[in-house]
Short mmCIF file of C-alpha atoms in Angstrom, two decimals:
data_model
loop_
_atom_site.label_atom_id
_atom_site.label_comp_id
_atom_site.label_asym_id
_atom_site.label_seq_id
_atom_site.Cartn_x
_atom_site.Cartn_y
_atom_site.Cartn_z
CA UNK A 1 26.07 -57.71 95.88
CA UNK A 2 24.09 -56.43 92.84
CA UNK A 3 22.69 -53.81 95.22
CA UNK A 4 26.45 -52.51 95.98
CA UNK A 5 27.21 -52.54 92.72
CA UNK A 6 24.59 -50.28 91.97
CA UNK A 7 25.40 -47.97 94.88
CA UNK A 8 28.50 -47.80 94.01
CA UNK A 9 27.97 -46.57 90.34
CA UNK A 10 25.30 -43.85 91.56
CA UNK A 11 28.36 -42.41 93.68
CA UNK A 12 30.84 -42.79 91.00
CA UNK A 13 28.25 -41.07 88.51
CA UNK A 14 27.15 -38.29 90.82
CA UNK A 15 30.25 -35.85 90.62
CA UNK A 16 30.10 -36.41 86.95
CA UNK A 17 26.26 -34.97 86.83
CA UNK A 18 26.90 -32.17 88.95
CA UNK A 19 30.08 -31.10 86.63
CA UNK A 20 27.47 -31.51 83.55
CA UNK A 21 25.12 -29.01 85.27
CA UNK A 22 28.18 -26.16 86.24
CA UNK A 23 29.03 -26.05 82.62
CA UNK A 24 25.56 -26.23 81.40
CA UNK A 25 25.04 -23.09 83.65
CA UNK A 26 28.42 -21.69 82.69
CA UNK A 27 27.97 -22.09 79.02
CA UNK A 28 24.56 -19.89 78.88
CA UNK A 29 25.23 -16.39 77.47
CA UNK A 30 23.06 -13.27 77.61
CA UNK A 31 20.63 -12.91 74.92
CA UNK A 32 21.60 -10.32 72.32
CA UNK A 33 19.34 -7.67 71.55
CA UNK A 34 18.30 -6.02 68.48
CA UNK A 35 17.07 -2.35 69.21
CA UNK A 36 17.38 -0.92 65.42
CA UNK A 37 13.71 -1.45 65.48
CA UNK A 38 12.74 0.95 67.81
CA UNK A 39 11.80 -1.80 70.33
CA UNK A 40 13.90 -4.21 72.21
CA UNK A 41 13.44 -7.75 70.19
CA UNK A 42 15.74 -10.77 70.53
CA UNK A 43 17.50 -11.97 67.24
CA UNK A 44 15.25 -14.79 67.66
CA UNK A 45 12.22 -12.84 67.74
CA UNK A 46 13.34 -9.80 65.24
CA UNK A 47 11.74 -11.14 61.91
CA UNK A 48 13.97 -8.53 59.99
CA UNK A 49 17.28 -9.78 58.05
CA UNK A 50 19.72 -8.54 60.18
CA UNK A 51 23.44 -9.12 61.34
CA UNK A 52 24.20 -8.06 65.35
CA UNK A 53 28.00 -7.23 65.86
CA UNK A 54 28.91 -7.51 69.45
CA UNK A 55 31.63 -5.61 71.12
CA UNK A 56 33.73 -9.04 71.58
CA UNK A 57 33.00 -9.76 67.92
CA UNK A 58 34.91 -6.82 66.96
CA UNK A 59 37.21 -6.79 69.53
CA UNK A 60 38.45 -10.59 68.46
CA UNK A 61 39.57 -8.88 65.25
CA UNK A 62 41.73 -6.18 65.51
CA UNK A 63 41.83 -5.01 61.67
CA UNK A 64 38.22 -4.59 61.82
CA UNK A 65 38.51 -0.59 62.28
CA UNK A 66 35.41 1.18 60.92
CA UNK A 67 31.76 -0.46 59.53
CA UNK A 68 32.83 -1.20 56.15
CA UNK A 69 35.34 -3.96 57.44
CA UNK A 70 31.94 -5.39 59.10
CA UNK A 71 29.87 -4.70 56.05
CA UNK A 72 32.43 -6.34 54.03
CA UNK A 73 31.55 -10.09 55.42
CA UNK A 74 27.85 -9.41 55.99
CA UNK A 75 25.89 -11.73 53.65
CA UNK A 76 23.86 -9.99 50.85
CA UNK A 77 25.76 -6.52 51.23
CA UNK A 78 28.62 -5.48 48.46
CA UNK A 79 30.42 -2.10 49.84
CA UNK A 80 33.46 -0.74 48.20
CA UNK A 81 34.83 1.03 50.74
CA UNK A 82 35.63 5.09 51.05
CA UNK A 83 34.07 6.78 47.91
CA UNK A 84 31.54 7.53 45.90
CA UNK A 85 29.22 4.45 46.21
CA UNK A 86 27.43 3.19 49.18
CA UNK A 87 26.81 0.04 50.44
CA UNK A 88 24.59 -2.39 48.03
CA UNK A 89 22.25 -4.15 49.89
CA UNK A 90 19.88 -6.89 48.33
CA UNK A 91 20.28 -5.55 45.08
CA UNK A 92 19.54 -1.90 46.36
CA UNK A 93 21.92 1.03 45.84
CA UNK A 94 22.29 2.67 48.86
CA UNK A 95 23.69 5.83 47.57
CA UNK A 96 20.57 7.38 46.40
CA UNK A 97 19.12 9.46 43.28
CA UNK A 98 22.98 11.28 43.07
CA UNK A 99 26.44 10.50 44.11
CA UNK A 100 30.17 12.10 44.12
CA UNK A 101 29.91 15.76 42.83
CA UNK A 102 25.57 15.67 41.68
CA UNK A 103 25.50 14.92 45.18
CA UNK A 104 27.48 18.16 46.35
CA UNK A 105 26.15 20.44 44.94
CA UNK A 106 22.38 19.33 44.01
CA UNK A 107 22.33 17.14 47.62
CA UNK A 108 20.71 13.33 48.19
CA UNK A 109 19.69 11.54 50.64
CA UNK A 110 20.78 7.92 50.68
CA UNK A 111 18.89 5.14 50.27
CA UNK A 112 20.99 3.41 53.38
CA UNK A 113 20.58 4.94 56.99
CA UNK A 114 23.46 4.86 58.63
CA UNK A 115 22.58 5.56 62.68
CA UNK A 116 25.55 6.66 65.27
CA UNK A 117 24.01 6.89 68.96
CA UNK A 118 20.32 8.09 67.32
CA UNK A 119 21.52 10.60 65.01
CA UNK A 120 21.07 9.66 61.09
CA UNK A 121 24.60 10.53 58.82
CA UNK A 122 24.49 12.14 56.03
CA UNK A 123 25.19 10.86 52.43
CA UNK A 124 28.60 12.27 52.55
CA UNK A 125 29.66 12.05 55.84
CA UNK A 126 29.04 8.20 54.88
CA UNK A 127 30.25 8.34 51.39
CA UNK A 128 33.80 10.34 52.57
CA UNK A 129 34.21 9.42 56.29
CA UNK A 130 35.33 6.63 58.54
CA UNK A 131 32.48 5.15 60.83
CA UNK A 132 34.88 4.64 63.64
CA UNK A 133 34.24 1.16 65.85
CA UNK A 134 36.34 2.35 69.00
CA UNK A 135 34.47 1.76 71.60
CA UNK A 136 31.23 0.85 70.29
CA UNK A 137 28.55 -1.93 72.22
CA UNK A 138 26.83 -3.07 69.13
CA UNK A 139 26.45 -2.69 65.36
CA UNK A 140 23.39 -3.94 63.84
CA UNK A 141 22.78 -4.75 60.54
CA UNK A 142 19.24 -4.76 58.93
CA UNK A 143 18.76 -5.96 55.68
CA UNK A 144 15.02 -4.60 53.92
CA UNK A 145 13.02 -1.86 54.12
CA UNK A 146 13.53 0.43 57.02
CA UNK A 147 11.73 3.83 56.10
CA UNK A 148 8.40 3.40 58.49
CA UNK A 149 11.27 2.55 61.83
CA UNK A 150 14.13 4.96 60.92
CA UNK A 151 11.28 8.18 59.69
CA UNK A 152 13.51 9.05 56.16
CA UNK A 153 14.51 7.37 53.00
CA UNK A 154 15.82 3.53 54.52
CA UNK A 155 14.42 1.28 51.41
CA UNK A 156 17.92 -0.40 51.51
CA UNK A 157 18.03 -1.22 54.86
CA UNK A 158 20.15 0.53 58.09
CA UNK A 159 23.30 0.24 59.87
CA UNK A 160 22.54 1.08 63.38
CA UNK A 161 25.62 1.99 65.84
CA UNK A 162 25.64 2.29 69.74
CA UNK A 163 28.56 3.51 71.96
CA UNK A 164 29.18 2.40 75.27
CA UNK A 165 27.26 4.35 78.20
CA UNK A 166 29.55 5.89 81.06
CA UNK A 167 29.86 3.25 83.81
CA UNK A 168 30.21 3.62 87.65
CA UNK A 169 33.99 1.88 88.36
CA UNK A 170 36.86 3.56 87.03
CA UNK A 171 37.91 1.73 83.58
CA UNK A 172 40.26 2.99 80.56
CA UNK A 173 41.66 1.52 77.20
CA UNK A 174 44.34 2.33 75.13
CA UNK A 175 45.53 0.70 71.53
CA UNK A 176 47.76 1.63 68.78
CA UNK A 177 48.50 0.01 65.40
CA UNK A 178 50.60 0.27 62.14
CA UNK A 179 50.25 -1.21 58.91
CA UNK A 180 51.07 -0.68 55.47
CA UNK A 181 50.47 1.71 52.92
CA UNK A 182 51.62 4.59 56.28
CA UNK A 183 48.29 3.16 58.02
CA UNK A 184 48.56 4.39 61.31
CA UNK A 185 45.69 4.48 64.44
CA UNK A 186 45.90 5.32 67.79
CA UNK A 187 42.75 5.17 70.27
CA UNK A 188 41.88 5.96 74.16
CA UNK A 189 39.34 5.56 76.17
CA UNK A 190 38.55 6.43 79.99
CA UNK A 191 35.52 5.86 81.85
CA UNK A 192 34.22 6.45 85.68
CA UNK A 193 31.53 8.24 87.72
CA UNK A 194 31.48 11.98 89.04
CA UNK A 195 29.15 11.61 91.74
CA UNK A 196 29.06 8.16 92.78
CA UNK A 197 25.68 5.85 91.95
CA UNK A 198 24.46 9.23 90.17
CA UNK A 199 26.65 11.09 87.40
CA UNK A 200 29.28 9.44 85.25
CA UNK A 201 31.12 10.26 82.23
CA UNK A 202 33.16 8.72 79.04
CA UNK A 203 35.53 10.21 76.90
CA UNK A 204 37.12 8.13 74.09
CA UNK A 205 38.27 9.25 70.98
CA UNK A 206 40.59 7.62 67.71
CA UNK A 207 42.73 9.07 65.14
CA UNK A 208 43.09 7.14 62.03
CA UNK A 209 45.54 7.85 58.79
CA UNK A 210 46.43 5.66 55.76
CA UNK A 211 47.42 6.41 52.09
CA UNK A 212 45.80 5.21 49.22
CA UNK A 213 46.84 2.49 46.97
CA UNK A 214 46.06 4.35 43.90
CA UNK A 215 49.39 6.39 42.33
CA UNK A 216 46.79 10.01 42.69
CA UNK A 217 49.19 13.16 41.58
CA UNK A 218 49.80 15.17 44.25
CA UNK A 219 48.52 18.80 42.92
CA UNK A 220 47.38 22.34 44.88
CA UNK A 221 45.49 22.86 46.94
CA UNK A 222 44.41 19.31 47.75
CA UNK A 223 48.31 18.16 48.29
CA UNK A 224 48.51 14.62 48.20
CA UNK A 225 44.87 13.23 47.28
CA UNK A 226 46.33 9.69 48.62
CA UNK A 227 46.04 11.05 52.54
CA UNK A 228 42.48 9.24 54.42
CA UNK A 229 42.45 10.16 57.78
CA UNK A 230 39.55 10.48 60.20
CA UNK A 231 39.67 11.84 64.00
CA UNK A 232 36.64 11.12 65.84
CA UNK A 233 35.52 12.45 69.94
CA UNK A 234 33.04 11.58 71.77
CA UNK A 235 32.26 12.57 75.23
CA UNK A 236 29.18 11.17 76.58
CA UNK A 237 27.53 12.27 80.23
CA UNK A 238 25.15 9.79 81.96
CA UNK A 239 22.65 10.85 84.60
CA UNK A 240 21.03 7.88 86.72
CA UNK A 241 19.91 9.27 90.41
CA UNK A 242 20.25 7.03 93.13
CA UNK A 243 17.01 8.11 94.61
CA UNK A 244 14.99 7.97 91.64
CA UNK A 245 16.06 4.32 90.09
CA UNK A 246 13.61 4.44 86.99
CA UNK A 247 15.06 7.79 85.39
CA UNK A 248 18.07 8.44 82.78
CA UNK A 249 19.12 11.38 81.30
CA UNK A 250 22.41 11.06 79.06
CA UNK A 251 24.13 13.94 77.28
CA UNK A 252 26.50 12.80 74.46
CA UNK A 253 29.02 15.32 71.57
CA UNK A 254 30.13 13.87 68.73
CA UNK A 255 33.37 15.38 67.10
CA UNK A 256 33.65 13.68 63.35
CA UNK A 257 36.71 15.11 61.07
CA UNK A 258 37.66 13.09 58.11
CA UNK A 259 39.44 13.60 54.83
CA UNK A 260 39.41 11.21 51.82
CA UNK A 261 39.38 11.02 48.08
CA UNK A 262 36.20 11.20 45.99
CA UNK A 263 36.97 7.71 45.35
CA UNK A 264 39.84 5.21 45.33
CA UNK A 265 40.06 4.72 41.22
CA UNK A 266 42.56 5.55 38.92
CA UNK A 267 40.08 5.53 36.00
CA UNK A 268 40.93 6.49 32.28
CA UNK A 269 43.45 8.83 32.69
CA UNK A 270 43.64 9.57 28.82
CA UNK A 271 40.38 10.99 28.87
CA UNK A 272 39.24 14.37 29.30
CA UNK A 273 36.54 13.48 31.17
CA UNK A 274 39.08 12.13 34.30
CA UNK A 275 41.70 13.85 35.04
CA UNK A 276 44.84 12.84 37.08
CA UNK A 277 44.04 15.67 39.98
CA UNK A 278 42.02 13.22 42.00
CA UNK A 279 38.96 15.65 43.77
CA UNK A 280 39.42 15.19 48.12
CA UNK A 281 36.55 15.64 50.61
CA UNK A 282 37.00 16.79 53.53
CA UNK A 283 33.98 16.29 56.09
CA UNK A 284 33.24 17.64 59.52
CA UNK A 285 30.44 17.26 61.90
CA UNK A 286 29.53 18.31 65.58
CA UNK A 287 26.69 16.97 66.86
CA UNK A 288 24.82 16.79 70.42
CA UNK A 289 22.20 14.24 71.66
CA UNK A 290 20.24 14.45 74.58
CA UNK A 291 18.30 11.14 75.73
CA UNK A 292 15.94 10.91 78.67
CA UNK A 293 14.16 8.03 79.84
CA UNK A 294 11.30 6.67 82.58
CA UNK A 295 10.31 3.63 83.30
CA UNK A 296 6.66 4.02 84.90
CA UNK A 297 5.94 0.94 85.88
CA UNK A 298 6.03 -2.47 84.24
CA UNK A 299 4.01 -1.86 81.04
CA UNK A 300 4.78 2.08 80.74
CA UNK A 301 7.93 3.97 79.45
CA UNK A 302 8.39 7.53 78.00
CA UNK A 303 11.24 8.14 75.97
CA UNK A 304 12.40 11.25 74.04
CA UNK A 305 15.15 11.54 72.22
CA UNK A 306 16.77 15.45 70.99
CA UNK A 307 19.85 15.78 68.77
CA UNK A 308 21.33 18.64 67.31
CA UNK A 309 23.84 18.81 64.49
CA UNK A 310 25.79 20.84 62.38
CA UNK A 311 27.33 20.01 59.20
CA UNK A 312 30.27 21.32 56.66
CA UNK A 313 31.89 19.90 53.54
CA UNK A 314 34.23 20.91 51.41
CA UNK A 315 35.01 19.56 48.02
CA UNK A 316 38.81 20.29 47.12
CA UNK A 317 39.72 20.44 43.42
CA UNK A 318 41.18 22.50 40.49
#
């Protein structure tokens, strides 16, 4: 009897064990990795600070619109948003040796790098424009030192930024939101191949508009100094033979336009030294990257990486 008993338990336990395993098996996830490094390291294994936003981390939040909502709850980072300031990071201004108008006309480089697809922005496309997160794979957040990796001023640390690639099925996206203040955005995004198993493309692209909270006078020729908007394209082209497995070539243009104030404070309006005409930016930047890859064999890869861009700013004031 004691040896039906037992029986008779191992069979009642045995569908139990086998449901265990399925949702051991169903609960493992792929292994994020950081890249910002110029190598291909776990977050286990990358010994830098860092933070890794996934695309289904940003897509669970649908307010989180550009990197400064991310920056904003990273850990040991204080941004202000839109202005004159960059991101502090450990204690480190990330603006550099100038900021606002020193910066225009005398030029800086920022102590932050801020990487979209490869290409570093500059200290006002960061300072005055909107880094868009439509349709982005991963943001990465590295806290320390980055200068040796990212070859340019990165004492601060880096914000790296990677797009999605062009895929082989046919997939799209649309969204469009409302808020206060007249926030509006509207994004698209459409995806497929050209020639099957060997040329794709994606084309996605997001228009974004708000007002500021600050009562700026509306004066000529800025208009009203409130307006932020930001329009950014991106058209990306990815080459992958069939017959050739181990070679990529990818083509991607960047179309950046954006429009803000110098910064979003009122400050001391009964001084001479600010006056109620708040100063407006308006950024713009085309840029072209051309990546090619080839896995030799296991131990061997070349990689090159070629990116052109051009650059205009305009400062609008009395």
């Amino acid at each position: 009897m004691k040896l039906n008993a037992c029986l008779l338990a191992l069979l009642a336990a045995a569908p139990y064990f086998a449901h265990a395993e399925e949702t051991d098996a169903a609960a493992q996830l792929p292994d994020i990795v950081v890249t910002g490094e110029r190598g291909s390291r776990t977050m286990l294994q990358t010994g830098t600070s860092h933070n890794v936003f996934t695309a289904p981390d940003i897509d669970r939040s649908g307010h989180k619109l550009s990197a400064t909502d991310l920056l904003k709850q990273t850990v040991n980072t204080v941004d202000l948003g839109s202005g004159n300031d960059l991101p502090t990071v450990r204690g480190v201004d990330g603006s550099g040796p100038a900021v606002g108008a020193v910066a225009f006309f005398a030029g800086t480089r920022p102590r932050l790098n801020l990487s979209i697809d490869g290409r570093s922005a500059t200290y006002n496309e960061y300072a005055f424009g909107t880094q868009s997160l439509w349709d982005m794979r991963q943001v990465e957040v590295l806290r320390g030192p980055q200068s040796l990796v990212r070859g340019q001023n990165a004492v601060a640390g880096a914000i790296v930024m990677r797009s999605n690639d062009p895929t082989q099925e046919w997939e799209g996206a649309v969204r469009l939101g409302a808020g206060n203040q007249k926030t509006r955005n509207g994004a698209l995004m459409v995806s497929g191949p050209i020639v099957k198993n060997n040329l794709a493309f994606r084309l996605s692209a997001e228009r974004q508009q708000r007002e500021s909270y600050e009562p700026f006078v509306h004066y000529d020729p800025a208009g009203n100094p409130r307006r932020v908007e930001n329009t950014n394209i991106r058209f990306k082209l990815l080459f992958t033979p069939e017959s050739y497995p181990n070679f990529l070539s990818r083509l991607t243009f960047n179309y950046i336009k954006s429009r803000a104030p110098q910064n979003e404070i009122m400050g001391n309006t009964a001084s001479a030294r600010f006056l109620p005409q708040k100063p407006v930016f308006e950024t713009g930047s085309r840029s072209g990257i051309w990546d090619v890859s080839w896995q030799i064999n296991d131990s061997f890869k070349l990689e090159n990486k070629l990116v052109y861009a051009r650059y205009d700013n305009d400062r609008i004031h009395l």
